[in-house]
Amino acid sequence: MLINTVILFLRDLLPIFILLTYIRAFVCPPLLNRYTLGLGALVSLALILVLFGVSANVSEMLDGAGLEILRASMIMLSYCSLVIGTLLATLQREQLAKRFLFVGIILFTVVKGSAFLIFFDVYLQQTDALYTVLTGIFVGGSICLSFSAIHFFLLQEGYASRLRPLMVLFWWLFLAGLLGHVISPLAQVNVLSTDSAVWNTEFLIHDSSEYGHILKALVGYESTPSLAFLWLYSLAVLVPLGLRLLSRLSAAHALLRRLLAHKPEEPL
Amino acid sequence: MTLKFTRWLIMLGLIAAALTCQAETKAFQLAIKDHVFTPDRIVIPAYQKVRLIIHNQDDVAEEFDSFALNREKAIFANRRATIFIGPLAPGEYSFFGEFHPVSARGVIIVEANSDVD
């Protein structure tokens, strides 16, 4: 049960820690101040409790697909908010970027947090397991915190060095992984049809292993990905990268036009 | 007006098609009682999509989890849930209850010439 608690921590809560680490490291560091963290925690907690409370009823809606559709919709909205927020942050539109990123973080935290709360509720009803569960939460929490600290350090150092494009690419891969994992829940309730796995890397890293969970949280690792997953994952990386490139080109074009139209007595 | 009517017709057609597909999908029943899956072995036909209807008879939630099937679904206390799996190649695909992984275990056996056809 101890290991199970730790694994559930890695599965449900580590992605939230990683998301916050990216935001703090380079996506939009001013967003995570005391005020927004406190407000975000309060709003998330309230929404997690609401979603947890209605989960059983929602799960029976839409012919049993209610919860999957709701969670997938929230994840898709979260992905869109985070992508728009990131692009706005690169365009120096900080205030607007902060709002989009805040919404994206809240939606993602609510989906993951409510899934964790279902598990937590089950174990709280088993009084004999309480000590083990609390130990598991302590160990799981410590792993998440220490992982985040190392991850934050690496991201910050990498972003300040020549590895900046790689760090940015990891951020987009993280977001793509976040979106890509809406495929399986939608397939399991027959909203989407998926084919068999395109490849199988279980012999290298199994999804159920600790490394599998960490890689899944970091870049959306899937040992047996379907074609639908690969398509969505690729689009989720390429579309924002393309948009970013376009925005940079248009910014460069605007600067060039200003330079060409520049008169020496006017400031640029 | 005609465009609206055509849209409605297309939508109704799609819903009907989806319901027909679902009706034709074979269903298999599974129960969770005292944190144990019953039956713990289910034989299903190969290369066909099937429906698993899981009835959680316990007073706490359970999560049907299978890495082999790439499925993960919470089944709340005293409720039913439906999971679609397949089409699958012949073989054995294990599953377990995420919240009680020691007791809640089972396997889905996919057979090419299954008598469930």
PDB file of C-alpha atoms in Angstrom, chain A residues 61-191:
ATOM      1  CA  MET A  61     -23.991  10.511 -17.512  1.00  0.00           C
ATOM      2  CA  LEU A  62     -23.705  10.226 -21.309  1.00  0.00           C
ATOM      3  CA  ASP A  63     -23.988   6.453 -21.208  1.00  0.00           C
ATOM      4  CA  GLY A  64     -21.157   6.116 -18.693  1.00  0.00           C
ATOM      5  CA  ALA A  65     -18.790   8.460 -20.522  1.00  0.00           C
ATOM      6  CA  GLY A  66     -19.565  11.591 -18.497  1.00  0.00           C
ATOM      7  CA  LEU A  67     -16.464  11.759 -16.331  1.00  0.00           C
ATOM      8  CA  GLU A  68     -14.058  10.947 -19.177  1.00  0.00           C
ATOM      9  CA  ILE A  69     -15.625  13.582 -21.434  1.00  0.00           C
ATOM     10  CA  LEU A  70     -15.605  16.182 -18.647  1.00  0.00           C
ATOM     11  CA  ARG A  71     -11.976  15.487 -17.727  1.00  0.00           C
ATOM     12  CA  ALA A  72     -10.844  15.372 -21.373  1.00  0.00           C
ATOM     13  CA  SER A  73     -12.605  18.705 -22.030  1.00  0.00           C
ATOM     14  CA  MET A  74     -10.903  20.262 -19.008  1.00  0.00           C
ATOM     15  CA  ILE A  75      -7.502  18.944 -20.109  1.00  0.00           C
ATOM     16  CA  MET A  76      -8.020  20.276 -23.641  1.00  0.00           C
ATOM     17  CA  LEU A  77      -9.031  23.678 -22.274  1.00  0.00           C
ATOM     18  CA  SER A  78      -6.046  23.615 -19.947  1.00  0.00           C
ATOM     19  CA  TYR A  79      -3.705  22.810 -22.851  1.00  0.00           C
ATOM     20  CA  CYS A  80      -5.154  25.649 -24.969  1.00  0.00           C
ATOM     21  CA  SER A  81      -4.885  28.128 -22.073  1.00  0.00           C
ATOM     22  CA  LEU A  82      -1.287  27.135 -21.363  1.00  0.00           C
ATOM     23  CA  VAL A  83      -0.283  27.366 -25.039  1.00  0.00           C
ATOM     24  CA  ILE A  84      -1.952  30.771 -25.497  1.00  0.00           C
ATOM     25  CA  GLY A  85      -0.486  31.978 -22.199  1.00  0.00           C
ATOM     26  CA  THR A  86       3.015  30.892 -23.238  1.00  0.00           C
ATOM     27  CA  LEU A  87       2.740  32.562 -26.635  1.00  0.00           C
ATOM     28  CA  LEU A  88       1.448  35.769 -25.044  1.00  0.00           C
ATOM     29  CA  ALA A  89       4.314  35.698 -22.541  1.00  0.00           C
ATOM     30  CA  THR A  90       6.832  35.486 -25.397  1.00  0.00           C
ATOM     31  CA  LEU A  91       5.109  38.496 -27.002  1.00  0.00           C
ATOM     32  CA  GLN A  92       5.583  40.489 -23.751  1.00  0.00           C
ATOM     33  CA  ARG A  93       1.813  40.567 -23.101  1.00  0.00           C
ATOM     34  CA  GLU A  94       2.396  39.649 -19.476  1.00  0.00           C
ATOM     35  CA  GLN A  95      -0.953  40.519 -17.881  1.00  0.00           C
ATOM     36  CA  LEU A  96      -2.986  38.587 -20.430  1.00  0.00           C
ATOM     37  CA  ALA A  97      -0.475  35.731 -20.374  1.00  0.00           C
ATOM     38  CA  LYS A  98      -0.820  35.466 -16.599  1.00  0.00           C
ATOM     39  CA  ARG A  99      -4.600  35.074 -16.847  1.00  0.00           C
ATOM     40  CA  PHE A 100      -4.427  32.320 -19.446  1.00  0.00           C
ATOM     41  CA  LEU A 101      -1.671  30.468 -17.592  1.00  0.00           C
ATOM     42  CA  PHE A 102      -3.577  30.775 -14.308  1.00  0.00           C
ATOM     43  CA  VAL A 103      -6.700  29.222 -15.861  1.00  0.00           C
ATOM     44  CA  GLY A 104      -4.605  26.469 -17.449  1.00  0.00           C
ATOM     45  CA  ILE A 105      -2.916  25.605 -14.148  1.00  0.00           C
ATOM     46  CA  ILE A 106      -6.228  25.566 -12.243  1.00  0.00           C
ATOM     47  CA  LEU A 107      -7.954  23.294 -14.766  1.00  0.00           C
ATOM     48  CA  PHE A 108      -5.044  20.862 -14.828  1.00  0.00           C
ATOM     49  CA  THR A 109      -4.734  20.840 -11.034  1.00  0.00           C
ATOM     50  CA  VAL A 110      -8.464  20.195 -10.609  1.00  0.00           C
ATOM     51  CA  VAL A 111      -8.438  17.195 -12.974  1.00  0.00           C
ATOM     52  CA  LYS A 112      -5.364  15.610 -11.388  1.00  0.00           C
ATOM     53  CA  GLY A 113      -6.275  16.568  -7.824  1.00  0.00           C
ATOM     54  CA  SER A 114      -9.788  15.122  -8.025  1.00  0.00           C
ATOM     55  CA  ALA A 115      -8.386  11.808  -9.322  1.00  0.00           C
ATOM     56  CA  PHE A 116      -6.028  11.705  -6.347  1.00  0.00           C
ATOM     57  CA  LEU A 117      -8.825  12.564  -3.928  1.00  0.00           C
ATOM     58  CA  ILE A 118     -10.841   9.501  -5.037  1.00  0.00           C
ATOM     59  CA  PHE A 119      -7.936   7.306  -4.005  1.00  0.00           C
ATOM     60  CA  PHE A 120      -7.382   9.251  -0.799  1.00  0.00           C
ATOM     61  CA  ASP A 121     -11.051   8.893   0.147  1.00  0.00           C
ATOM     62  CA  VAL A 122     -10.869   5.092  -0.302  1.00  0.00           C
ATOM     63  CA  TYR A 123      -7.888   4.792   2.017  1.00  0.00           C
ATOM     64  CA  LEU A 124      -9.276   7.178   4.609  1.00  0.00           C
ATOM     65  CA  GLN A 125     -12.155   4.730   5.062  1.00  0.00           C
ATOM     66  CA  GLN A 126      -9.678   1.993   5.990  1.00  0.00           C
ATOM     67  CA  THR A 127      -8.570   3.102   9.446  1.00  0.00           C
ATOM     68  CA  ASP A 128      -6.021   0.254   9.722  1.00  0.00           C
ATOM     69  CA  ALA A 129      -4.226   1.594   6.645  1.00  0.00           C
ATOM     70  CA  LEU A 130      -4.113   5.188   7.782  1.00  0.00           C
ATOM     71  CA  TYR A 131      -0.553   5.085   9.117  1.00  0.00           C
ATOM     72  CA  THR A 132       0.744   3.485   5.901  1.00  0.00           C
ATOM     73  CA  VAL A 133      -1.142   5.961   3.747  1.00  0.00           C
ATOM     74  CA  LEU A 134       0.150   8.946   5.726  1.00  0.00           C
ATOM     75  CA  THR A 135       3.693   7.566   5.399  1.00  0.00           C
ATOM     76  CA  GLY A 136       3.086   7.105   1.662  1.00  0.00           C
ATOM     77  CA  ILE A 137       1.867  10.679   1.360  1.00  0.00           C
ATOM     78  CA  PHE A 138       4.945  11.923   3.214  1.00  0.00           C
ATOM     79  CA  VAL A 139       7.284   9.887   0.988  1.00  0.00           C
ATOM     80  CA  GLY A 140       5.369  10.759  -2.199  1.00  0.00           C
ATOM     81  CA  GLY A 141       5.270  14.438  -1.275  1.00  0.00           C
ATOM     82  CA  SER A 142       8.984  14.447  -0.491  1.00  0.00           C
ATOM     83  CA  ILE A 143       9.788  12.796  -3.845  1.00  0.00           C
ATOM     84  CA  CYS A 144       7.668  15.369  -5.696  1.00  0.00           C
ATOM     85  CA  LEU A 145       9.250  18.296  -3.821  1.00  0.00           C
ATOM     86  CA  SER A 146      12.835  17.129  -4.238  1.00  0.00           C
ATOM     87  CA  PHE A 147      12.220  16.215  -7.892  1.00  0.00           C
ATOM     88  CA  SER A 148      10.761  19.690  -8.470  1.00  0.00           C
ATOM     89  CA  ALA A 149      13.763  21.363  -6.826  1.00  0.00           C
ATOM     90  CA  ILE A 150      16.237  19.495  -9.055  1.00  0.00           C
ATOM     91  CA  HIS A 151      14.047  19.991 -12.112  1.00  0.00           C
ATOM     92  CA  PHE A 152      13.748  23.721 -11.394  1.00  0.00           C
ATOM     93  CA  PHE A 153      17.507  24.072 -11.013  1.00  0.00           C
ATOM     94  CA  LEU A 154      18.183  22.209 -14.277  1.00  0.00           C
ATOM     95  CA  LEU A 155      15.562  24.208 -16.161  1.00  0.00           C
ATOM     96  CA  GLN A 156      16.855  27.533 -14.905  1.00  0.00           C
ATOM     97  CA  GLU A 157      20.476  26.685 -15.622  1.00  0.00           C
ATOM     98  CA  GLY A 158      19.597  25.221 -19.017  1.00  0.00           C
ATOM     99  CA  TYR A 159      17.465  28.227 -19.957  1.00  0.00           C
ATOM    100  CA  ALA A 160      20.270  30.624 -19.069  1.00  0.00           C
ATOM    101  CA  SER A 161      22.748  28.664 -21.186  1.00  0.00           C
ATOM    102  CA  ARG A 162      22.964  27.570 -24.818  1.00  0.00           C
ATOM    103  CA  LEU A 163      20.457  24.843 -24.009  1.00  0.00           C
ATOM    104  CA  ARG A 164      17.559  27.327 -23.994  1.00  0.00           C
ATOM    105  CA  PRO A 165      15.881  25.896 -27.164  1.00  0.00           C
ATOM    106  CA  LEU A 166      16.048  22.427 -25.625  1.00  0.00           C
ATOM    107  CA  MET A 167      14.401  23.633 -22.408  1.00  0.00           C
ATOM    108  CA  VAL A 168      11.646  25.296 -24.441  1.00  0.00           C
ATOM    109  CA  LEU A 169      11.208  22.094 -26.456  1.00  0.00           C
ATOM    110  CA  PHE A 170      10.813  20.100 -23.193  1.00  0.00           C
ATOM    111  CA  TRP A 171       8.043  22.510 -22.151  1.00  0.00           C
ATOM    112  CA  TRP A 172       6.166  21.878 -25.416  1.00  0.00           C
ATOM    113  CA  LEU A 173       6.709  18.125 -25.035  1.00  0.00           C
ATOM    114  CA  PHE A 174       5.289  18.333 -21.510  1.00  0.00           C
ATOM    115  CA  LEU A 175       2.191  20.136 -22.831  1.00  0.00           C
ATOM    116  CA  ALA A 176       1.857  17.639 -25.689  1.00  0.00           C
ATOM    117  CA  GLY A 177       2.014  14.779 -23.187  1.00  0.00           C
ATOM    118  CA  LEU A 178      -0.671  16.489 -21.131  1.00  0.00           C
ATOM    119  CA  LEU A 179      -2.950  16.656 -24.178  1.00  0.00           C
ATOM    120  CA  GLY A 180      -2.014  13.281 -25.658  1.00  0.00           C
ATOM    121  CA  HIS A 181      -3.340  11.410 -22.688  1.00  0.00           C
ATOM    122  CA  VAL A 182      -6.944  12.375 -23.409  1.00  0.00           C
ATOM    123  CA  ILE A 183      -6.946   9.687 -26.131  1.00  0.00           C
ATOM    124  CA  SER A 184      -7.081   6.579 -23.909  1.00  0.00           C
ATOM    125  CA  PRO A 185      -9.915   7.779 -21.626  1.00  0.00           C
ATOM    126  CA  LEU A 186     -11.982   8.775 -24.650  1.00  0.00           C
ATOM    127  CA  ALA A 187     -11.253   5.447 -26.358  1.00  0.00           C
ATOM    128  CA  GLN A 188     -12.263   3.455 -23.306  1.00  0.00           C
ATOM    129  CA  VAL A 189     -15.752   5.002 -23.363  1.00  0.00           C
ATOM    130  CA  ASN A 190     -16.029   4.559 -27.156  1.00  0.00           C
ATOM    131  CA  VAL A 191     -15.954   8.265 -27.987  1.00  0.00           C
TER     132      VAL A 191
END
